[in-house]
Amino acid sequence: MWTAIAFGLGGLGALRLNAAIHLLGIWALRFLFLSLLITPAKEILHWARLVQVRRMVGVAAFAYALAHLLFYVAEQSFDVATVADEIFFRGFLTVGLAALLGLALLAATSTDKMMKKLGGRRWRRLHRLVYAIAVVATLHYLQQLMLGEREPIVMLGLLYWLLLYRLLGVTLAQGPLGLFSVVLMSIAAAVLTALTEASLISVASGVAFGRVLVLNFSLELGIRPAWIVALPGIILACAGIAPRYQALTGMKTPSASAVRPLSRRP
């Protein structure tokens, strides 16, 4: 809604169509990451009902990605041949289309009917593709990176966090991670983010890698992406202390049995 109003009132600058395309693409990625964050947040906060919104957030990511493409088609004056040519010959557009097709597949199979038709095991296996789609979508964003932009690096760092949580939960913990592990993992994601940003800036500008890396861990140039990546995980871990305390003291917390699909509510 904000994008539509700003577009109509000229609040997106001279290249308003291009700005709208950029905004819709960013929000598609943000919604995709939010959908991936729901499972860790549910486990860390012991908040089972969070899972009720995961499907809606995932479908929202697809809707914004589709709008992102449609606005791009509009920018090309609805010349489908030109759009197809651009997607075929420009690598970052090919990558973006691959992410959109993946989201379309997950959106199309997100209904209760498709879940029943595929069976729980096959449906879960298919929807694990969301992690690969997140990697591809982030790559699409990074391929348009301008030196000095923070958000693409922040999104890459958050992807590190989400992938680490999934990897550690499946291979090591085989379940929800402990709060201390979440804090350590958040620090590890921040370090990976700083190393990545320092590498990219060093290659692009010719400045020594070590010098750029030191600046990442200082506040001399403001809050760097590494700090932004570290904080949410640490805050989430701190917020997870309360439900664990409630569990130890016998207080009731939302349980998985209390979860009902939203579509079945009267």
PDB file of C-alpha atoms in Angstrom:
ATOM      1  CA  MET A   1       0.000   0.000   0.000  1.00  0.00           C
ATOM      2  CA  TRP A   2       2.821   2.381   0.892  1.00  0.00           C
ATOM      3  CA  THR A   3       4.552   1.633  -2.415  1.00  0.00           C
ATOM      4  CA  ALA A   4       1.326   2.192  -4.380  1.00  0.00           C
ATOM      5  CA  ILE A   5       0.617   5.531  -2.650  1.00  0.00           C
ATOM      6  CA  ALA A   6       4.207   6.728  -3.041  1.00  0.00           C
ATOM      7  CA  PHE A   7       4.134   5.640  -6.697  1.00  0.00           C
ATOM      8  CA  GLY A   8       0.922   7.573  -7.366  1.00  0.00           C
ATOM      9  CA  LEU A   9       2.018  10.732  -5.522  1.00  0.00           C
ATOM     10  CA  GLY A  10       5.509  10.819  -7.041  1.00  0.00           C
ATOM     11  CA  GLY A  11       7.247   9.891  -3.789  1.00  0.00           C
ATOM     12  CA  LEU A  12       9.582   7.386  -5.445  1.00  0.00           C
ATOM     13  CA  GLY A  13      11.592   9.893  -7.435  1.00  0.00           C
ATOM     14  CA  ALA A  14      11.991  10.385 -11.157  1.00  0.00           C
ATOM     15  CA  LEU A  15      12.488   6.672 -11.851  1.00  0.00           C
ATOM     16  CA  ARG A  16       9.436   5.667  -9.846  1.00  0.00           C
ATOM     17  CA  LEU A  17       8.776   2.423 -11.726  1.00  0.00           C
ATOM     18  CA  ASN A  18      12.333   1.262 -11.143  1.00  0.00           C
ATOM     19  CA  ALA A  19      12.106   2.254  -7.467  1.00  0.00           C
ATOM     20  CA  ALA A  20       8.836   0.318  -7.094  1.00  0.00           C
ATOM     21  CA  ILE A  21      10.442  -2.769  -8.651  1.00  0.00           C
ATOM     22  CA  HIS A  22      13.301  -2.500  -6.155  1.00  0.00           C
ATOM     23  CA  LEU A  23      10.970  -2.077  -3.157  1.00  0.00           C
ATOM     24  CA  LEU A  24       8.737  -5.000  -4.100  1.00  0.00           C
ATOM     25  CA  GLY A  25      11.770  -7.239  -4.578  1.00  0.00           C
ATOM     26  CA  ILE A  26      13.200  -6.275  -1.183  1.00  0.00           C
ATOM     27  CA  TRP A  27       9.885  -6.981   0.544  1.00  0.00           C
ATOM     28  CA  ALA A  28       9.616 -10.356  -1.203  1.00  0.00           C
ATOM     29  CA  LEU A  29      12.984 -11.294   0.294  1.00  0.00           C
ATOM     30  CA  ARG A  30      12.044  -9.909   3.718  1.00  0.00           C
ATOM     31  CA  PHE A  31       8.826 -11.931   3.799  1.00  0.00           C
ATOM     32  CA  LEU A  32      10.722 -15.024   2.673  1.00  0.00           C
ATOM     33  CA  PHE A  33      13.190 -14.607   5.532  1.00  0.00           C
ATOM     34  CA  LEU A  34      10.356 -13.978   7.996  1.00  0.00           C
ATOM     35  CA  SER A  35       8.754 -17.260   6.941  1.00  0.00           C
ATOM     36  CA  LEU A  36      12.051 -19.035   7.631  1.00  0.00           C
ATOM     37  CA  LEU A  37      12.410 -17.288  10.989  1.00  0.00           C
ATOM     38  CA  ILE A  38       9.056 -18.552  12.265  1.00  0.00           C
ATOM     39  CA  THR A  39      10.331 -22.058  13.094  1.00  0.00           C
ATOM     40  CA  PRO A  40      13.383 -20.865  15.086  1.00  0.00           C
ATOM     41  CA  ALA A  41      11.255 -18.253  16.881  1.00  0.00           C
ATOM     42  CA  LYS A  42       8.591 -20.867  17.667  1.00  0.00           C
ATOM     43  CA  GLU A  43      11.198 -23.202  19.155  1.00  0.00           C
ATOM     44  CA  ILE A  44      13.213 -20.584  21.040  1.00  0.00           C
ATOM     45  CA  LEU A  45      10.178 -18.768  22.472  1.00  0.00           C
ATOM     46  CA  HIS A  46       8.125 -21.959  22.998  1.00  0.00           C
ATOM     47  CA  TRP A  47       5.354 -20.201  21.059  1.00  0.00           C
ATOM     48  CA  ALA A  48       3.684 -22.995  19.098  1.00  0.00           C
ATOM     49  CA  ARG A  49       0.938 -20.831  17.594  1.00  0.00           C
ATOM     50  CA  LEU A  50       3.476 -18.896  15.528  1.00  0.00           C
ATOM     51  CA  VAL A  51       3.342 -21.738  13.026  1.00  0.00           C
ATOM     52  CA  GLN A  52      -0.198 -20.624  12.090  1.00  0.00           C
ATOM     53  CA  VAL A  53       1.108 -17.599  10.196  1.00  0.00           C
ATOM     54  CA  ARG A  54       3.994 -19.325   8.387  1.00  0.00           C
ATOM     55  CA  ARG A  55       1.933 -20.265   5.341  1.00  0.00           C
ATOM     56  CA  MET A  56       0.500 -16.745   4.968  1.00  0.00           C
ATOM     57  CA  VAL A  57       3.929 -15.138   5.221  1.00  0.00           C
ATOM     58  CA  GLY A  58       5.357 -17.571   2.660  1.00  0.00           C
ATOM     59  CA  VAL A  59       2.543 -16.894   0.194  1.00  0.00           C
ATOM     60  CA  ALA A  60       3.046 -13.146   0.767  1.00  0.00           C
ATOM     61  CA  ALA A  61       6.693 -13.592  -0.271  1.00  0.00           C
ATOM     62  CA  PHE A  62       5.532 -15.199  -3.522  1.00  0.00           C
ATOM     63  CA  ALA A  63       2.947 -12.452  -4.119  1.00  0.00           C
ATOM     64  CA  TYR A  64       5.558  -9.716  -3.725  1.00  0.00           C
ATOM     65  CA  ALA A  65       8.038 -11.589  -5.939  1.00  0.00           C
ATOM     66  CA  LEU A  66       5.356 -11.926  -8.623  1.00  0.00           C
ATOM     67  CA  ALA A  67       4.544  -8.201  -8.353  1.00  0.00           C
ATOM     68  CA  HIS A  68       8.288  -7.526  -8.612  1.00  0.00           C
ATOM     69  CA  LEU A  69       8.335  -9.348 -11.977  1.00  0.00           C
ATOM     70  CA  LEU A  70       5.101  -7.750 -13.226  1.00  0.00           C
ATOM     71  CA  PHE A  71       6.421  -4.260 -12.517  1.00  0.00           C
ATOM     72  CA  TYR A  72       9.593  -5.182 -14.408  1.00  0.00           C
ATOM     73  CA  VAL A  73       7.453  -6.286 -17.367  1.00  0.00           C
ATOM     74  CA  ALA A  74       5.621  -2.943 -17.143  1.00  0.00           C
ATOM     75  CA  GLU A  75       8.956  -1.105 -17.182  1.00  0.00           C
ATOM     76  CA  GLN A  76       9.743  -2.923 -20.432  1.00  0.00           C
ATOM     77  CA  SER A  77       6.451  -1.606 -21.901  1.00  0.00           C
ATOM     78  CA  PHE A  78       4.913  -5.094 -21.635  1.00  0.00           C
ATOM     79  CA  ASP A  79       7.191  -6.318 -24.430  1.00  0.00           C
ATOM     80  CA  VAL A  80       7.292 -10.015 -23.526  1.00  0.00           C
ATOM     81  CA  ALA A  81       9.935 -10.792 -26.165  1.00  0.00           C
ATOM     82  CA  THR A  82      12.280  -8.179 -24.693  1.00  0.00           C
ATOM     83  CA  VAL A  83      11.632  -9.451 -21.167  1.00  0.00           C
ATOM     84  CA  ALA A  84      12.384 -13.049 -22.221  1.00  0.00           C
ATOM     85  CA  ASP A  85      15.565 -11.916 -23.982  1.00  0.00           C
ATOM     86  CA  GLU A  86      16.705  -9.953 -20.931  1.00  0.00           C
ATOM     87  CA  ILE A  87      16.041 -12.864 -18.581  1.00  0.00           C
ATOM     88  CA  PHE A  88      17.917 -15.277 -20.837  1.00  0.00           C
ATOM     89  CA  PHE A  89      21.025 -13.144 -21.369  1.00  0.00           C
ATOM     90  CA  ARG A  90      21.335 -11.315 -18.040  1.00  0.00           C
ATOM     91  CA  GLY A  91      22.480 -13.659 -15.299  1.00  0.00           C
ATOM     92  CA  PHE A  92      20.954 -11.875 -12.317  1.00  0.00           C
ATOM     93  CA  LEU A  93      17.524 -11.889 -13.991  1.00  0.00           C
ATOM     94  CA  THR A  94      17.832 -15.618 -14.701  1.00  0.00           C
ATOM     95  CA  VAL A  95      18.638 -16.217 -11.046  1.00  0.00           C
ATOM     96  CA  GLY A  96      15.698 -14.062  -9.979  1.00  0.00           C
ATOM     97  CA  LEU A  97      13.291 -15.978 -12.218  1.00  0.00           C
ATOM     98  CA  ALA A  98      14.543 -19.273 -10.758  1.00  0.00           C
ATOM     99  CA  ALA A  99      13.732 -18.003  -7.257  1.00  0.00           C
ATOM    100  CA  LEU A 100      10.263 -16.872  -8.377  1.00  0.00           C
ATOM    101  CA  LEU A 101       9.477 -20.241  -9.974  1.00  0.00           C
ATOM    102  CA  GLY A 102      10.559 -21.974  -6.786  1.00  0.00           C
ATOM    103  CA  LEU A 103       8.277 -19.755  -4.702  1.00  0.00           C
ATOM    104  CA  ALA A 104       5.430 -20.400  -7.159  1.00  0.00           C
ATOM    105  CA  LEU A 105       5.855 -24.161  -6.693  1.00  0.00           C
ATOM    106  CA  LEU A 106       5.748 -23.834  -2.904  1.00  0.00           C
ATOM    107  CA  ALA A 107       2.762 -21.466  -3.015  1.00  0.00           C
ATOM    108  CA  ALA A 108       0.854 -23.814  -5.333  1.00  0.00           C
ATOM    109  CA  THR A 109       1.427 -26.750  -2.962  1.00  0.00           C
ATOM    110  CA  SER A 110       0.776 -24.842   0.265  1.00  0.00           C
ATOM    111  CA  THR A 111      -2.938 -25.676   0.500  1.00  0.00           C
ATOM    112  CA  ASP A 112      -4.391 -28.307   2.828  1.00  0.00           C
ATOM    113  CA  LYS A 113      -5.624 -30.234  -0.219  1.00  0.00           C
ATOM    114  CA  MET A 114      -2.137 -30.425  -1.779  1.00  0.00           C
ATOM    115  CA  MET A 115      -0.604 -31.358   1.561  1.00  0.00           C
ATOM    116  CA  LYS A 116      -3.030 -34.266   1.834  1.00  0.00           C
ATOM    117  CA  LYS A 117      -2.480 -35.282  -1.786  1.00  0.00           C
ATOM    118  CA  LEU A 118       1.326 -35.303  -1.532  1.00  0.00           C
ATOM    119  CA  GLY A 119       1.438 -36.856   1.916  1.00  0.00           C
ATOM    120  CA  GLY A 120       3.145 -35.321   4.919  1.00  0.00           C
ATOM    121  CA  ARG A 121       6.626 -36.710   4.270  1.00  0.00           C
ATOM    122  CA  ARG A 122       6.783 -35.756   0.573  1.00  0.00           C
ATOM    123  CA  TRP A 123       5.225 -32.348   1.289  1.00  0.00           C
ATOM    124  CA  ARG A 124       7.823 -31.554   3.974  1.00  0.00           C
ATOM    125  CA  ARG A 125      10.643 -32.720   1.702  1.00  0.00           C
ATOM    126  CA  LEU A 126       9.387 -30.494  -1.105  1.00  0.00           C
ATOM    127  CA  HIS A 127       9.009 -27.451   1.139  1.00  0.00           C
ATOM    128  CA  ARG A 128      12.562 -27.773   2.423  1.00  0.00           C
ATOM    129  CA  LEU A 129      13.450 -26.317  -0.981  1.00  0.00           C
ATOM    130  CA  VAL A 130      12.631 -22.947   0.603  1.00  0.00           C
ATOM    131  CA  TYR A 131      16.208 -22.803   1.945  1.00  0.00           C
ATOM    132  CA  ALA A 132      17.657 -23.257  -1.550  1.00  0.00           C
ATOM    133  CA  ILE A 133      15.210 -20.646  -2.848  1.00  0.00           C
ATOM    134  CA  ALA A 134      16.355 -18.217  -0.139  1.00  0.00           C
ATOM    135  CA  VAL A 135      19.973 -18.712  -1.236  1.00  0.00           C
ATOM    136  CA  VAL A 136      19.062 -18.083  -4.895  1.00  0.00           C
ATOM    137  CA  ALA A 137      16.944 -15.014  -4.034  1.00  0.00           C
ATOM    138  CA  THR A 138      19.748 -13.548  -1.909  1.00  0.00           C
ATOM    139  CA  LEU A 139      22.211 -14.130  -4.740  1.00  0.00           C
ATOM    140  CA  HIS A 140      19.843 -12.249  -7.076  1.00  0.00           C
ATOM    141  CA  TYR A 141      19.874  -9.331  -4.618  1.00  0.00           C
ATOM    142  CA  LEU A 142      23.654  -9.396  -4.161  1.00  0.00           C
ATOM    143  CA  GLN A 143      24.273  -9.398  -7.911  1.00  0.00           C
ATOM    144  CA  GLN A 144      22.888  -5.848  -7.950  1.00  0.00           C
ATOM    145  CA  LEU A 145      24.965  -4.746  -4.958  1.00  0.00           C
ATOM    146  CA  MET A 146      26.331  -1.215  -5.014  1.00  0.00           C
ATOM    147  CA  LEU A 147      29.484  -0.607  -2.970  1.00  0.00           C
ATOM    148  CA  GLY A 148      28.523   0.816   0.423  1.00  0.00           C
ATOM    149  CA  GLU A 149      24.961  -0.566   0.494  1.00  0.00           C
ATOM    150  CA  ARG A 150      24.223  -2.228   3.819  1.00  0.00           C
ATOM    151  CA  GLU A 151      20.937  -4.065   3.416  1.00  0.00           C
ATOM    152  CA  PRO A 152      22.124  -6.693   0.876  1.00  0.00           C
ATOM    153  CA  ILE A 153      24.971  -7.601   3.240  1.00  0.00           C
ATOM    154  CA  VAL A 154      22.568  -7.636   6.207  1.00  0.00           C
ATOM    155  CA  MET A 155      20.245  -9.985   4.309  1.00  0.00           C
ATOM    156  CA  LEU A 156      23.197 -12.240   3.483  1.00  0.00           C
ATOM    157  CA  GLY A 157      24.160 -12.270   7.155  1.00  0.00           C
ATOM    158  CA  LEU A 158      20.617 -13.169   8.200  1.00  0.00           C
ATOM    159  CA  LEU A 159      20.713 -15.969   5.636  1.00  0.00           C
ATOM    160  CA  TYR A 160      23.885 -17.227   7.321  1.00  0.00           C
ATOM    161  CA  TRP A 161      21.988 -17.210  10.637  1.00  0.00           C
ATOM    162  CA  LEU A 162      18.992 -19.096   9.257  1.00  0.00           C
ATOM    163  CA  LEU A 163      21.149 -21.705   7.514  1.00  0.00           C
ATOM    164  CA  LEU A 164      23.311 -22.203  10.604  1.00  0.00           C
ATOM    165  CA  TYR A 165      20.223 -22.712  12.750  1.00  0.00           C
ATOM    166  CA  ARG A 166      18.859 -25.266  10.312  1.00  0.00           C
ATOM    167  CA  LEU A 167      22.209 -27.042   9.938  1.00  0.00           C
ATOM    168  CA  LEU A 168      22.976 -27.205  13.653  1.00  0.00           C
ATOM    169  CA  GLY A 169      19.430 -28.171  14.579  1.00  0.00           C
ATOM    170  CA  VAL A 170      19.358 -31.063  12.098  1.00  0.00           C
ATOM    171  CA  THR A 171      22.926 -32.409  12.279  1.00  0.00           C
ATOM    172  CA  LEU A 172      24.017 -31.681  15.843  1.00  0.00           C
ATOM    173  CA  ALA A 173      21.169 -30.898  18.208  1.00  0.00           C
ATOM    174  CA  GLN A 174      18.542 -32.826  16.195  1.00  0.00           C
ATOM    175  CA  GLY A 175      15.981 -30.468  17.694  1.00  0.00           C
ATOM    176  CA  PRO A 176      15.664 -26.953  19.137  1.00  0.00           C
ATOM    177  CA  LEU A 177      19.010 -25.342  19.977  1.00  0.00           C
ATOM    178  CA  GLY A 178      19.844 -24.211  23.496  1.00  0.00           C
ATOM    179  CA  LEU A 179      19.878 -20.480  24.170  1.00  0.00           C
ATOM    180  CA  PHE A 180      23.647 -20.354  24.636  1.00  0.00           C
ATOM    181  CA  SER A 181      24.070 -22.130  21.293  1.00  0.00           C
ATOM    182  CA  VAL A 182      21.794 -19.531  19.665  1.00  0.00           C
ATOM    183  CA  VAL A 183      23.976 -16.719  21.040  1.00  0.00           C
ATOM    184  CA  LEU A 184      27.181 -18.393  19.801  1.00  0.00           C
ATOM    185  CA  MET A 185      25.556 -19.038  16.431  1.00  0.00           C
ATOM    186  CA  SER A 186      24.531 -15.376  16.172  1.00  0.00           C
ATOM    187  CA  ILE A 187      28.120 -14.303  16.825  1.00  0.00           C
ATOM    188  CA  ALA A 188      29.354 -16.791  14.213  1.00  0.00           C
ATOM    189  CA  ALA A 189      26.873 -15.396  11.654  1.00  0.00           C
ATOM    190  CA  ALA A 190      28.080 -11.866  12.456  1.00  0.00           C
ATOM    191  CA  VAL A 191      31.722 -12.892  11.944  1.00  0.00           C
ATOM    192  CA  LEU A 192      30.867 -14.521   8.598  1.00  0.00           C
ATOM    193  CA  THR A 193      29.029 -11.335   7.602  1.00  0.00           C
ATOM    194  CA  ALA A 194      32.025  -9.155   8.487  1.00  0.00           C
ATOM    195  CA  LEU A 195      34.402 -11.429   6.570  1.00  0.00           C
ATOM    196  CA  THR A 196      32.132 -11.403   3.527  1.00  0.00           C
ATOM    197  CA  GLU A 197      31.696  -7.624   3.527  1.00  0.00           C
ATOM    198  CA  ALA A 198      35.415  -7.029   4.030  1.00  0.00           C
ATOM    199  CA  SER A 199      36.200  -9.376   1.134  1.00  0.00           C
ATOM    200  CA  LEU A 200      33.736  -7.682  -1.225  1.00  0.00           C
ATOM    201  CA  ILE A 201      34.889  -4.158  -0.361  1.00  0.00           C
ATOM    202  CA  SER A 202      38.553  -5.146  -0.530  1.00  0.00           C
ATOM    203  CA  VAL A 203      38.173  -6.676  -3.986  1.00  0.00           C
ATOM    204  CA  ALA A 204      36.075  -3.784  -5.312  1.00  0.00           C
ATOM    205  CA  SER A 205      38.125  -0.921  -3.856  1.00  0.00           C
ATOM    206  CA  GLY A 206      41.626  -2.341  -3.537  1.00  0.00           C
ATOM    207  CA  VAL A 207      41.790  -1.438   0.169  1.00  0.00           C
ATOM    208  CA  ALA A 208      43.651  -4.001   2.295  1.00  0.00           C
ATOM    209  CA  PHE A 209      41.363  -6.744   3.608  1.00  0.00           C
ATOM    210  CA  GLY A 210      42.597  -6.435   7.191  1.00  0.00           C
ATOM    211  CA  ARG A 211      41.950  -2.715   7.285  1.00  0.00           C
ATOM    212  CA  VAL A 212      38.387  -3.121   6.056  1.00  0.00           C
ATOM    213  CA  LEU A 213      37.775  -5.988   8.484  1.00  0.00           C
ATOM    214  CA  VAL A 214      38.872  -3.911  11.475  1.00  0.00           C
ATOM    215  CA  LEU A 215      36.446  -1.162  10.488  1.00  0.00           C
ATOM    216  CA  ASN A 216      33.643  -3.746  10.430  1.00  0.00           C
ATOM    217  CA  PHE A 217      34.148  -4.454  14.106  1.00  0.00           C
ATOM    218  CA  SER A 218      34.334  -0.806  15.112  1.00  0.00           C
ATOM    219  CA  LEU A 219      31.668   1.900  15.171  1.00  0.00           C
ATOM    220  CA  GLU A 220      33.855   4.397  13.335  1.00  0.00           C
ATOM    221  CA  LEU A 221      31.715   4.192  10.189  1.00  0.00           C
ATOM    222  CA  GLY A 222      28.433   3.669  12.017  1.00  0.00           C
ATOM    223  CA  ILE A 223      26.668   0.398  12.744  1.00  0.00           C
ATOM    224  CA  ARG A 224      27.969  -2.161  10.275  1.00  0.00           C
ATOM    225  CA  PRO A 225      25.952  -5.150   8.947  1.00  0.00           C
ATOM    226  CA  ALA A 226      27.779  -7.595  11.244  1.00  0.00           C
ATOM    227  CA  TRP A 227      26.350  -5.864  14.330  1.00  0.00           C
ATOM    228  CA  ILE A 228      22.856  -5.771  12.830  1.00  0.00           C
ATOM    229  CA  VAL A 229      23.056  -9.525  12.112  1.00  0.00           C
ATOM    230  CA  ALA A 230      24.261 -10.392  15.634  1.00  0.00           C
ATOM    231  CA  LEU A 231      21.652  -8.469  17.616  1.00  0.00           C
ATOM    232  CA  PRO A 232      18.348 -10.151  16.561  1.00  0.00           C
ATOM    233  CA  GLY A 233      19.599 -13.634  17.428  1.00  0.00           C
ATOM    234  CA  ILE A 234      20.943 -12.503  20.798  1.00  0.00           C
ATOM    235  CA  ILE A 235      17.687 -10.645  21.579  1.00  0.00           C
ATOM    236  CA  LEU A 236      15.678 -13.717  20.547  1.00  0.00           C
ATOM    237  CA  ALA A 237      17.798 -15.897  22.839  1.00  0.00           C
ATOM    238  CA  CYS A 238      17.256 -13.485  25.749  1.00  0.00           C
ATOM    239  CA  ALA A 239      13.507 -13.481  25.060  1.00  0.00           C
ATOM    240  CA  GLY A 240      13.603 -17.290  25.199  1.00  0.00           C
ATOM    241  CA  ILE A 241      14.651 -17.250  28.855  1.00  0.00           C
ATOM    242  CA  ALA A 242      11.129 -16.429  30.086  1.00  0.00           C
ATOM    243  CA  PRO A 243       9.288 -19.446  28.582  1.00  0.00           C
ATOM    244  CA  ARG A 244      12.037 -21.778  29.791  1.00  0.00           C
ATOM    245  CA  TYR A 245      11.694 -20.353  33.287  1.00  0.00           C
ATOM    246  CA  GLN A 246       7.925 -20.852  33.078  1.00  0.00           C
ATOM    247  CA  ALA A 247       8.453 -24.459  32.023  1.00  0.00           C
ATOM    248  CA  LEU A 248      10.803 -25.092  34.960  1.00  0.00           C
ATOM    249  CA  THR A 249       8.378 -23.546  37.451  1.00  0.00           C
ATOM    250  CA  GLY A 250       5.381 -25.427  36.070  1.00  0.00           C
ATOM    251  CA  MET A 251       3.615 -22.444  34.506  1.00  0.00           C
ATOM    252  CA  LYS A 252       1.593 -23.173  31.361  1.00  0.00           C
ATOM    253  CA  THR A 253       2.993 -22.269  27.953  1.00  0.00           C
ATOM    254  CA  PRO A 254       1.367 -22.641  24.516  1.00  0.00           C
ATOM    255  CA  SER A 255       1.716 -26.232  23.348  1.00  0.00           C
ATOM    256  CA  ALA A 256       1.623 -27.832  19.954  1.00  0.00           C
ATOM    257  CA  SER A 257      -1.708 -29.420  20.834  1.00  0.00           C
ATOM    258  CA  ALA A 258      -3.239 -25.956  21.157  1.00  0.00           C
ATOM    259  CA  VAL A 259      -2.463 -25.125  17.540  1.00  0.00           C
ATOM    260  CA  ARG A 260      -5.351 -25.135  15.108  1.00  0.00           C
ATOM    261  CA  PRO A 261      -5.187 -24.154  11.437  1.00  0.00           C
ATOM    262  CA  LEU A 262      -6.590 -20.683  10.906  1.00  0.00           C
ATOM    263  CA  SER A 263      -8.727 -21.945   8.049  1.00  0.00           C
ATOM    264  CA  ARG A 264     -10.728 -24.105  10.498  1.00  0.00           C
ATOM    265  CA  ARG A 265     -11.676 -21.308  12.849  1.00  0.00           C
ATOM    266  CA  PRO A 266     -15.396 -20.426  12.920  1.00  0.00           C
TER     267      PRO A 266
END
